[in-house]
Structures are given as C-alpha cells and as structure tokens.
GROMACS .gro file of C-alpha atoms in nm:
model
  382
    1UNK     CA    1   3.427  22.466  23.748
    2UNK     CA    2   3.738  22.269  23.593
    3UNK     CA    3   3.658  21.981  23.330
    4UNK     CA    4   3.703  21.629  23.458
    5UNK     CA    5   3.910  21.620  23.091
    6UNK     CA    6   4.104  21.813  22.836
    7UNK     CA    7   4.251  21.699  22.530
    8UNK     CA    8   4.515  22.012  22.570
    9UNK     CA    9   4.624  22.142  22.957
   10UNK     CA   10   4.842  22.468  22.963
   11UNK     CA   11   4.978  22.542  23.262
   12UNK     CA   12   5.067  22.939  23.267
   13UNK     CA   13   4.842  23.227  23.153
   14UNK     CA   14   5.098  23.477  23.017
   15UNK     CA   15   5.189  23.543  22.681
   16UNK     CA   16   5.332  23.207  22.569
   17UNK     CA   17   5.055  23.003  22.739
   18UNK     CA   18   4.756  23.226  22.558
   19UNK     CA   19   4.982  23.232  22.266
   20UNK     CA   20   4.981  22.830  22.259
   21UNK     CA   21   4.587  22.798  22.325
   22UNK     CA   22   4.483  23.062  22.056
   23UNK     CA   23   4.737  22.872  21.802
   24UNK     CA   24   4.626  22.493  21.894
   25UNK     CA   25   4.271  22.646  21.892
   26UNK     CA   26   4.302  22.806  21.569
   27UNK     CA   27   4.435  22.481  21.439
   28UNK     CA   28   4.097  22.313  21.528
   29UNK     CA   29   4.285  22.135  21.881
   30UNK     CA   30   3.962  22.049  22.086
   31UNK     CA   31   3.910  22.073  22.458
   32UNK     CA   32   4.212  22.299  22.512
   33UNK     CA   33   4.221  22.424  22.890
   34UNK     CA   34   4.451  22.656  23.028
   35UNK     CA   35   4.545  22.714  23.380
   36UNK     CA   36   4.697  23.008  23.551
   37UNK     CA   37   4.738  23.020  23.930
   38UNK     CA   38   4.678  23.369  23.951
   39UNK     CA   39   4.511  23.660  23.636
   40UNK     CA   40   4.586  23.626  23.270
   41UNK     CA   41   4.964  23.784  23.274
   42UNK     CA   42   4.993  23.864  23.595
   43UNK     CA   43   5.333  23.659  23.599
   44UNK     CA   44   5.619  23.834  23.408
   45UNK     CA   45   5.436  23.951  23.076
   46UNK     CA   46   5.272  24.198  23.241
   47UNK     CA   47   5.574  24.334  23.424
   48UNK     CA   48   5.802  24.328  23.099
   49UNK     CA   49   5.904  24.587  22.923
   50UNK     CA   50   5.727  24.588  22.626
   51UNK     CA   51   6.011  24.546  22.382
   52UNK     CA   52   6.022  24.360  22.077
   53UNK     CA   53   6.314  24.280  21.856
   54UNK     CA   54   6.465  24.026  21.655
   55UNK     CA   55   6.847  24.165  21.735
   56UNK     CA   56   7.030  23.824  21.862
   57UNK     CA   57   7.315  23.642  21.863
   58UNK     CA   58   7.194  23.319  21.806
   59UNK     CA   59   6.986  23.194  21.493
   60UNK     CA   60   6.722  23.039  21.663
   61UNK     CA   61   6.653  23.381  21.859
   62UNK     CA   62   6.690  23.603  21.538
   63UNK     CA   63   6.410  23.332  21.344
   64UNK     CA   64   6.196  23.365  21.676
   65UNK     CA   65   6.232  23.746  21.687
   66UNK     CA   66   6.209  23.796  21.362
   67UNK     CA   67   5.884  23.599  21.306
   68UNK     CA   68   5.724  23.711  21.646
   69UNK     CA   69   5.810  24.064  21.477
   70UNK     CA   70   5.575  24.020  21.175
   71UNK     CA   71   5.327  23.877  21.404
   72UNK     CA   72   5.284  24.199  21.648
   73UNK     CA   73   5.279  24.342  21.294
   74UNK     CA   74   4.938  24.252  21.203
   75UNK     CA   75   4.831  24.181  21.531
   76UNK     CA   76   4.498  24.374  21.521
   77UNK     CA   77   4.397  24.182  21.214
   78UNK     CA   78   4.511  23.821  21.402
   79UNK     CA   79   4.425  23.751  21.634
   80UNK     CA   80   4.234  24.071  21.629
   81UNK     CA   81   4.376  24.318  21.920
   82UNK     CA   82   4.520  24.638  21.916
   83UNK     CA   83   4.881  24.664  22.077
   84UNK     CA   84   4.996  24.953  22.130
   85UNK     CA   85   5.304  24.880  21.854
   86UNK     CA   86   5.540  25.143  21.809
   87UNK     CA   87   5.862  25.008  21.529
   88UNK     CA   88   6.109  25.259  21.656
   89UNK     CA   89   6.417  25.055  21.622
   90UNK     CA   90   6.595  24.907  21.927
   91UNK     CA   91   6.968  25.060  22.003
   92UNK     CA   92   7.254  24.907  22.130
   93UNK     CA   93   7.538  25.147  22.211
   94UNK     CA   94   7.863  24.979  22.273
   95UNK     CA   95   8.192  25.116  22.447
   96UNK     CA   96   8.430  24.851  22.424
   97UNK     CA   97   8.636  24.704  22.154
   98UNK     CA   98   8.525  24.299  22.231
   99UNK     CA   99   8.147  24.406  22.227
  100UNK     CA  100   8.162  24.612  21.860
  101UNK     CA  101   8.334  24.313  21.759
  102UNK     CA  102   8.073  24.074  21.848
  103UNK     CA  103   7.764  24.278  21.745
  104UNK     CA  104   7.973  24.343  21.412
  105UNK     CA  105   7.924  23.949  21.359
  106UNK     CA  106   7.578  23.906  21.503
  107UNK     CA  107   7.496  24.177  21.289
  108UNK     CA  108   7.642  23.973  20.972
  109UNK     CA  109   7.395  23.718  21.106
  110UNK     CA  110   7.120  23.876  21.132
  111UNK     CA  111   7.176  24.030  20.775
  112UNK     CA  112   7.153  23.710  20.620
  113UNK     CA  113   6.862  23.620  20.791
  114UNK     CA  114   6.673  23.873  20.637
  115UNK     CA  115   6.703  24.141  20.934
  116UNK     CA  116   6.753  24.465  20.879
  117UNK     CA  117   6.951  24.562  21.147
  118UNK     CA  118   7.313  24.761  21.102
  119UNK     CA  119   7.611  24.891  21.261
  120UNK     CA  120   7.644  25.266  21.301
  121UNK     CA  121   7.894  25.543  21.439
  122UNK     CA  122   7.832  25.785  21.719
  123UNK     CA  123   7.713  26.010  21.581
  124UNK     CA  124   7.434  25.898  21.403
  125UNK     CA  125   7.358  25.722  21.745
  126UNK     CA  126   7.318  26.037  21.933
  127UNK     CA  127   7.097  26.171  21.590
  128UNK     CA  128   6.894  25.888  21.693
  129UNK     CA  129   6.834  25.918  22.024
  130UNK     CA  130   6.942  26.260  22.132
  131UNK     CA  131   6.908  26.187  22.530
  132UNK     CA  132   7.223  25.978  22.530
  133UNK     CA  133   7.587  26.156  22.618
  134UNK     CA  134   7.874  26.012  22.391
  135UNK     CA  135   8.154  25.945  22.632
  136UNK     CA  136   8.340  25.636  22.577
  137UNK     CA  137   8.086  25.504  22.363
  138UNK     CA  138   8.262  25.316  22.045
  139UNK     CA  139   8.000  25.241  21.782
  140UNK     CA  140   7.619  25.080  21.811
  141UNK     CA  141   7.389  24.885  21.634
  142UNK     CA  142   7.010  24.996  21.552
  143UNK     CA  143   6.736  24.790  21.390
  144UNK     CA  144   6.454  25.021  21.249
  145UNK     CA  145   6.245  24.752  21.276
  146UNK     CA  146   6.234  24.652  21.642
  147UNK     CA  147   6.021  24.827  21.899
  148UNK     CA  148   5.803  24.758  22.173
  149UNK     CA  149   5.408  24.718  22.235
  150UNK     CA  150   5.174  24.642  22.534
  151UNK     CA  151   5.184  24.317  22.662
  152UNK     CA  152   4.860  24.330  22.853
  153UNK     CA  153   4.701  24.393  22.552
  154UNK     CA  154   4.890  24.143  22.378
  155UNK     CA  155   4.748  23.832  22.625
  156UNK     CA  156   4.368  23.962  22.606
  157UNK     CA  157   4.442  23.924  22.231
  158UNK     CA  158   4.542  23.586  22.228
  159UNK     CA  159   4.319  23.456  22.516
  160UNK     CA  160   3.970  23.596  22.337
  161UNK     CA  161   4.031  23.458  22.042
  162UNK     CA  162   4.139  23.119  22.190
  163UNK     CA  163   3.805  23.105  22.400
  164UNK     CA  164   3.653  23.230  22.056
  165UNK     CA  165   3.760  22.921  21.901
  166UNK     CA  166   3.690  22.709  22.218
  167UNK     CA  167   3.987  22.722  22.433
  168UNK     CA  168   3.896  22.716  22.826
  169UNK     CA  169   4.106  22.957  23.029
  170UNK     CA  170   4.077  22.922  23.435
  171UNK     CA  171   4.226  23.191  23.662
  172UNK     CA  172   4.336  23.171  24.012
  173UNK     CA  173   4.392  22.765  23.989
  174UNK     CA  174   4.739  22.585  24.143
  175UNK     CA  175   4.853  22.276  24.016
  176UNK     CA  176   4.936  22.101  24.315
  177UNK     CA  177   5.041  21.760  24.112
  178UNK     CA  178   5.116  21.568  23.841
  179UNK     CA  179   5.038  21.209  23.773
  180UNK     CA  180   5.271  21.006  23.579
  181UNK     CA  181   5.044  20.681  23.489
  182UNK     CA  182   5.240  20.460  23.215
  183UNK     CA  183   5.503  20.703  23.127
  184UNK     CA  184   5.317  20.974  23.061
  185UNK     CA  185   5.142  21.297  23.204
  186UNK     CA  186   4.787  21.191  23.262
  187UNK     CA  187   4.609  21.375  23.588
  188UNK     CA  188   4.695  21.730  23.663
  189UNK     CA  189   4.601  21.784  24.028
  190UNK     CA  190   4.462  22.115  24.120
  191UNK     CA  191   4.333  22.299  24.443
  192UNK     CA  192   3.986  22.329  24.253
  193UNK     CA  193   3.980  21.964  24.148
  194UNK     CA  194   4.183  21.684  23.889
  195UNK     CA  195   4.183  21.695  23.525
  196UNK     CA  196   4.243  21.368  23.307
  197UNK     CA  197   4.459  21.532  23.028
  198UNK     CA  198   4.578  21.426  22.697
  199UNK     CA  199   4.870  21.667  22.690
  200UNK     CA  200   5.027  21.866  22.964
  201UNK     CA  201   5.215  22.181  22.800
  202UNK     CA  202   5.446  22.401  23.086
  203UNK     CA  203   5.446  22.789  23.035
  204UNK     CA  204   5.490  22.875  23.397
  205UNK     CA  205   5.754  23.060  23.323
  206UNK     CA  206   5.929  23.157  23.626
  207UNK     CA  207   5.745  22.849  23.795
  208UNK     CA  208   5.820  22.607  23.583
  209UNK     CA  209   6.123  22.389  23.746
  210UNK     CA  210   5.865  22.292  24.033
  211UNK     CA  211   5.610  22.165  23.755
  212UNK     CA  212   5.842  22.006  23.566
  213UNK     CA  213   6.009  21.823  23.899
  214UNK     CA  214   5.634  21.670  23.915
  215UNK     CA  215   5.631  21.471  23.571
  216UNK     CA  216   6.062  21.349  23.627
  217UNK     CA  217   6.183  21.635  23.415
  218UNK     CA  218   6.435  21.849  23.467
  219UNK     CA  219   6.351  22.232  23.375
  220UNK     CA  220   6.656  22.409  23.491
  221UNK     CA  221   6.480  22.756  23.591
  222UNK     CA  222   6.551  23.046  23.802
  223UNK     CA  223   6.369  23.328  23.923
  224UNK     CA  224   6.540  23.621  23.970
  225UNK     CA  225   6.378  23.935  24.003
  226UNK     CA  226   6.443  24.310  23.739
  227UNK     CA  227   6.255  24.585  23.827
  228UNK     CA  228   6.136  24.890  23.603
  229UNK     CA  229   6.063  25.246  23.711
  230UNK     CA  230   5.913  25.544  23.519
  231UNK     CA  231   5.971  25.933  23.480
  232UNK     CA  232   5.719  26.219  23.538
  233UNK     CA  233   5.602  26.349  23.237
  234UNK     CA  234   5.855  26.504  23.013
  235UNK     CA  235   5.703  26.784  22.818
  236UNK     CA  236   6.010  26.857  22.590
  237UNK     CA  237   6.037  26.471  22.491
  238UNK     CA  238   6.062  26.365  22.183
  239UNK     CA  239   5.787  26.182  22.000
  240UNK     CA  240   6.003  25.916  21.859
  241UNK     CA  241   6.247  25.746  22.109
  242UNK     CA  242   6.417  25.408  22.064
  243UNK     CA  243   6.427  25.135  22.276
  244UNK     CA  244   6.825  25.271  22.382
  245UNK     CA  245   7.047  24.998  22.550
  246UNK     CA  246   7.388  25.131  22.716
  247UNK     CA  247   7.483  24.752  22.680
  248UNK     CA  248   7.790  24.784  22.907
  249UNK     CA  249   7.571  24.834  23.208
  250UNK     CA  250   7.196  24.678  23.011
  251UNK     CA  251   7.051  25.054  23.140
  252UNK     CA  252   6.806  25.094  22.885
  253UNK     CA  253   6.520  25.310  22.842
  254UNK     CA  254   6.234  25.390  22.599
  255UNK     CA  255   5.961  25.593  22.581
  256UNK     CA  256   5.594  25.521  22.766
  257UNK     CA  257   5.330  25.764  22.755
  258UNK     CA  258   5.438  26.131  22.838
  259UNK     CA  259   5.743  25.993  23.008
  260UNK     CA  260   6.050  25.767  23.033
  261UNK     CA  261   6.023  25.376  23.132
  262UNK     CA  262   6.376  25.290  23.296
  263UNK     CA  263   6.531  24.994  23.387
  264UNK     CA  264   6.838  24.768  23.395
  265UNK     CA  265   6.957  24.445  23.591
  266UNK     CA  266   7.159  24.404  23.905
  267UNK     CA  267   7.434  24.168  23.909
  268UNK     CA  268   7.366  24.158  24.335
  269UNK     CA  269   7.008  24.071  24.291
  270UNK     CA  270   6.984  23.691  24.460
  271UNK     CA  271   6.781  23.429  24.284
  272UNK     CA  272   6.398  23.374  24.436
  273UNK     CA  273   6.089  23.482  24.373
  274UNK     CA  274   6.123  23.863  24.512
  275UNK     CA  275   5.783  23.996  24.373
  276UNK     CA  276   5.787  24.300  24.546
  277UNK     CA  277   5.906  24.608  24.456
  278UNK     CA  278   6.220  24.751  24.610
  279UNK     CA  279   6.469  25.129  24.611
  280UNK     CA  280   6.771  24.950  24.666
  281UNK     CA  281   6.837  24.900  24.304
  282UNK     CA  282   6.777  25.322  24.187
  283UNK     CA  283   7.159  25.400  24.326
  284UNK     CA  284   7.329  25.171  24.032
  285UNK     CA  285   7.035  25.299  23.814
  286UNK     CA  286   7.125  25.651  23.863
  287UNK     CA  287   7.497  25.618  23.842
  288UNK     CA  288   7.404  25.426  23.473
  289UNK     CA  289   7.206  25.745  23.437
  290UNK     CA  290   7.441  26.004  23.554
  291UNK     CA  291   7.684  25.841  23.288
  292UNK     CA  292   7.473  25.783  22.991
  293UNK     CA  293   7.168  25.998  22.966
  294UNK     CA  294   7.283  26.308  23.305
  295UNK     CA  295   7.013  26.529  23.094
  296UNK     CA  296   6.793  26.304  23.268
  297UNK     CA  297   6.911  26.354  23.650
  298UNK     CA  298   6.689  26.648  23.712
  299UNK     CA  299   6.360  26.429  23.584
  300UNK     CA  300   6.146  26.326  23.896
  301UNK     CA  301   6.074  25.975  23.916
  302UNK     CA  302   5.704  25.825  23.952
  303UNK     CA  303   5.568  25.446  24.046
  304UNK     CA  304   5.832  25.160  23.997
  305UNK     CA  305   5.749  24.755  23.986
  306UNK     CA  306   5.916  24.422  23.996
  307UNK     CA  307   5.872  24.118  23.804
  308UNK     CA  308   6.051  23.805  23.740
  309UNK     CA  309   6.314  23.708  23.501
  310UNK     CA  310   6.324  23.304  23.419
  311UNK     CA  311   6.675  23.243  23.408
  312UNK     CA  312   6.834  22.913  23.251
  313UNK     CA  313   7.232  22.817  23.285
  314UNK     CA  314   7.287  22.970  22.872
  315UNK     CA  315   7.023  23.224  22.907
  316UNK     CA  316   6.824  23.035  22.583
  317UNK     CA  317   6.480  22.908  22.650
  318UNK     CA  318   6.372  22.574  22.709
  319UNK     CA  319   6.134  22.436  22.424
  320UNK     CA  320   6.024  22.080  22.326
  321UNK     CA  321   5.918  21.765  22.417
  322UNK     CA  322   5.967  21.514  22.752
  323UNK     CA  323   6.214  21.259  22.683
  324UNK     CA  324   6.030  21.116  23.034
  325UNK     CA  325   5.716  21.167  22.956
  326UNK     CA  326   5.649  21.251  22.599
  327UNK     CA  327   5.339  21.381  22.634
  328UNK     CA  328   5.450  21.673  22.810
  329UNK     CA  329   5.580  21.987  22.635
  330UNK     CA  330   5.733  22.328  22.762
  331UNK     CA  331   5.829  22.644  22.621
  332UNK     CA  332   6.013  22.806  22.934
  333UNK     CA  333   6.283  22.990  23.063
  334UNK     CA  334   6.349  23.281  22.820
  335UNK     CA  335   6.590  23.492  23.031
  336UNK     CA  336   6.405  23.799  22.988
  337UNK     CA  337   6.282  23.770  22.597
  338UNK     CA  338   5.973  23.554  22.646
  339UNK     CA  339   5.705  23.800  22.566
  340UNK     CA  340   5.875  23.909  22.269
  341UNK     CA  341   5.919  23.559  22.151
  342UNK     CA  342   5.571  23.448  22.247
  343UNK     CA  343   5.396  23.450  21.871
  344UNK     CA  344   5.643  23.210  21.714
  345UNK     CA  345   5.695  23.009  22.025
  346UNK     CA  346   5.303  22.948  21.977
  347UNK     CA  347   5.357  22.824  21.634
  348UNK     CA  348   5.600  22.577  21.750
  349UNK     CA  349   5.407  22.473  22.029
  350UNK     CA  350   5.203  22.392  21.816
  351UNK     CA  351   5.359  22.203  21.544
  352UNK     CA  352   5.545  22.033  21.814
  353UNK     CA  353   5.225  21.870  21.949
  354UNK     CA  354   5.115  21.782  21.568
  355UNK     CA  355   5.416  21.591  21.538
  356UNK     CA  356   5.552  21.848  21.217
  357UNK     CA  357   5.832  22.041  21.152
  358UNK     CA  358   5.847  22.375  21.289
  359UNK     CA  359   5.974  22.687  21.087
  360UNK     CA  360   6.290  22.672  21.287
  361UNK     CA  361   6.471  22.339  21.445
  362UNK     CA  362   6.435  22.395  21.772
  363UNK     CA  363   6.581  22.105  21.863
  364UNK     CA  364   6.913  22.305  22.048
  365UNK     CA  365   6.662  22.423  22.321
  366UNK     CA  366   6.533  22.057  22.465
  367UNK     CA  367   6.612  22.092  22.845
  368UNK     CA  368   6.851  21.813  22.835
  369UNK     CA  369   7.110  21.986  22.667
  370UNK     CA  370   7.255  22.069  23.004
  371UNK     CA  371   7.332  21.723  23.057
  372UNK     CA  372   7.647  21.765  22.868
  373UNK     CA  373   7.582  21.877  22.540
  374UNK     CA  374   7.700  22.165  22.435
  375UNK     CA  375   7.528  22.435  22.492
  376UNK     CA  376   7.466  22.767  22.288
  377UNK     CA  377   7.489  23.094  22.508
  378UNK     CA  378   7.292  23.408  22.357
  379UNK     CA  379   7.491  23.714  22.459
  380UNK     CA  380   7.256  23.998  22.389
  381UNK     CA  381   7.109  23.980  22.715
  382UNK     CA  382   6.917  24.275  22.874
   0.00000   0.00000   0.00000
C-alpha cells in the first residue's frame, strides 16, 4: 500500500532513480518513496550494455564518468553489492581524418581532467583487441580505465541499501497525474492511490516527457529503440577483451560470459517506444561485422533484446530543477550513457534538492536550454 505522504517521490526505478533514493537516504532524507511502473530496472538499465567510461567530449560528461567510475570502483564496499566490474579499457577505433582530429582534442580534455585515457596507432589497437581487422582504420583512443559491469546488479545495490536506510520502493505503480497546487508539485496521482509529496524527482527515463508535460515542464525526450545480441560461446576467446567501438558505424562489442555481446544503432530505427525485439537490424550488424571483426562471421548467434535509448535534441542529459515548479527535479534523457552516469547523477540529485553546490555545475543541462540557448552537443555517442 502507497503512503498518503512522502517527503521525497521518485518516479523511475532504474539506475538513476535507486541511485537518487540510496543517496538522499544515506544523507538522512526521510520518507523517500520511489515509484516504478513496472520491476526495479526493467526500463533501459537492464537492457544496457553494461559499459562504463568516462571517455567524452564534453566536461560535464568526463566529471560524471569519471566520478561514476570511482564509484563502480568500490561498489561492493558502498553501497555494498558486487558488480560484476571488469576495467578493461574502452576502444575507440577511428578511420577518418575529422574523427582522429576530434578525439585528439577530447583526449587533451580528458587529460587534464585527470583521465587517463590516450591516443594510439594501429597497431597497438589490434595488440589490444586482436578480433578487429585494420582496414582503413587511422588511429584510436583507449582508456585502461573504462569497462563495463552488471547493471542488474548495480540497481539491487542501490535499492537495498536505500530501503536499508528507509527509502520505500513500489513496483508495478503508474503515475497517472500530477497536481500543480500553488506553483508547485504537490499530489502525484497513481493507479494504486494519491500521494501528498514534498518533492517530485523524474527518472523515467525514456518516459519522462509525458511526466514532465503533467507539472508545465518541458522534458524534450525521445524513445528510440537499440537492440543488443550475443554470440555462442567462443572457446578460443580471449580472457581480456575491451569494450571495442568501430566509431564510424558505433558497432561495438565486448566480452559477456563465454561469448561476444554485439550491438550498434540504426540510423532507420523510428522514434517510439518499440520494446520488442526485432531481426531487421542483424543485416547492417553483419555488414559492420563483415568489415571490422569477419573472424567473427562464422560465430553462431544466440538470444538478442531491445531496450530504449532516451534521446534529447544535443544528446546531453537533462538535470536540475523546475523553473515552473521548483519543487520538481529530473535527471533524464542521457542518450544512451545513463547507467554509466547514474552514481554521480545521484550525488547531484542530491545536492540539488539540499540547495548546495554539486561537484560539477550542472547548470548547462537544465531542460530549458533548448529554448534558445546554446546548446552543447556531446559527440561520442554510441
């Protein structure tokens, strides 16, 4: 049964919303509720990838990456989980001139940020991740530090030790509504009852444009659907595979179990929420295959799935506070790198709700920066 009250409501169960309760819980926030309409990550967390890196082009990325990084890090100590982490470096190979150039300076950037990422030639690329064929590649960049855990294991982490510290997380509940009483968020309307909140904090995710329509704000969201597929077992494969990114096509792959986990976008998939899973995409897949990694052709190919990508206009999330209704905050639309931002976009959550100063200005990401200010595109997009 829902509370008639909350000091806290989260709306979305995946990564970022358990991330927010188990930080505002930790903090000593009481009567923190959290409401997903379906299971704990059953949105897009649990049909992401698994990768973790803090290789961007923009600052605010690289500062969320990079302190989402040392979070997975000691994960199993706080909030006390084990995830699966395996640091074995993410891999960009590039094959034109325009691209070496601008990882060359995002790589500059990330330097002096403290990340140890770097360019290297071909050669040591193929070294480091031996599937790959060469042809027409240029140069690529590799950060030893970057890898990729389970994010399953990563949202059971976060939502027992939120309800450890009091946190109240409700599965299978819709918000249906939203009302606005005196400028602000007040009754979220569910179809298991109304809750008089003090806060209302989005993490919908893919669902958040709807939810934010409801308090007059404008979270400029799109679903689109990527889908992910994995090998047979591959007995020859080596233990120690990089998250590898042909970034020309965003075919990427990376070790899972005794296999391969493959996947890249399509530039013909339509926006909507297309949950289920679908062949039409394995053509494009396999002709990214047949160029890149052909040793991998004659691998048999096991159970695929679908989830959704949130999309915004600049691919950069949306985080902060409702200029309509100030008692409303979302952390949204992360084009693909919410689950790997979800530790420090927890952290800012909430120091946002405190009133403080986060560890990065994430002022650039308020959702009115569509409304003609300029906005800051992040280009390393997968």
């Amino acid at each position: 049964m829902l509370p008639p009250s909350a000091g806290v409501v989260i709306v979305g169960g995946g990564a970022i919303g358990t991330s927010i309760a188990f930080h505002l819980g930790e903090a000593g926030v009481p009567d923190v509720v959290l409401l997903e309409r379906d299971r704990l990550g059953a949105g897009s967390t649990c049909r992401a990838a698994g990768g973790v890196r803090a290789q961007f082009s923009d600052e605010i990325n690289i500062r969320l990456g990079a302190r989402s990084l040392a979070a997975f890090a000691r994960f199993g100590h706080r909030p006390g989980q084990e995830i699966d982490l395996h640091r074995v470096g993410y891999l960009f190979l590039l094959s034109t001139a325009e691209d070496v150039e601008s990882f060359e300076r995002d790589v500059r950037l990330q330097n002096e940020l403290g990340v140890t990422s770097r360019m290297i030639d071909v050669a040591e690329a193929k070294r480091l991740s031996p599937l790959i064929a060469t042809d027409g590649l240029l140069a690529a960049a590799f950060s030893p530090d970057d890898g990729h855990c389970t994010p399953e294991s990563v949202v059971l982490g976060y939502a027992t030790a939120a309800r450890r510290y009091g946190a109240q997380l409700h599965t299978e509940v819709t918000v249906t509504g939203i009302d606005v009483i005196a400028g602000e968020a007040r009754v979220v309307h569910t179809d298991r009852g109304a809750i008089n909140a003090g806060t209302v904090i989005c993490a919908a995710g893919a669902w958040s444009q709807p939810l934010g329509e409801m308090v007059g704000t404008a979270l400029p969201v799109t679903p689109v659907r990527r889908q992910i597929i994995f090998t047979e077992p591959m007995p020859d494969l080596a233990p120690v595979v990089p998250f590898t990114i042909d970034f020309a096509t965003s075919y990427y792959f990376h070790r899972e179990g005794l296999g391969l986990l493959m996947g890249m976008s399509d530039p013909d998939q339509a926006p909507g929420y297309h949950l289920q899973y679908s062949d039409a995409w394995l053509p494009r897949l396999g002709n990214a295959v047949a160029t890149r990694t052909p040793s991998l052709l004659g691998i048999g190919l096991g159970n695929g799935w679908a989830g959704l990508y949130e999309v915004t206009p600049d691919h950069n999330a949306l985080i902060g506070r409702s200029a309509q209704t100030p008692n409303f905050l979302y952390a949204t639309g992360f084009s693909g790198h919410g689950f790997l931002q979800a530790p420090a976009v927890g952290e800012v959550i909430r120091d946002l709700y405190f009133g403080r100063e986060p560890f990065v200005d994430v002022g650039p990401l308020g959702a009115d920066r569509f409304a003609g200010a300029a906005v800051r595109p992040e280009s390393h997009i997968v």
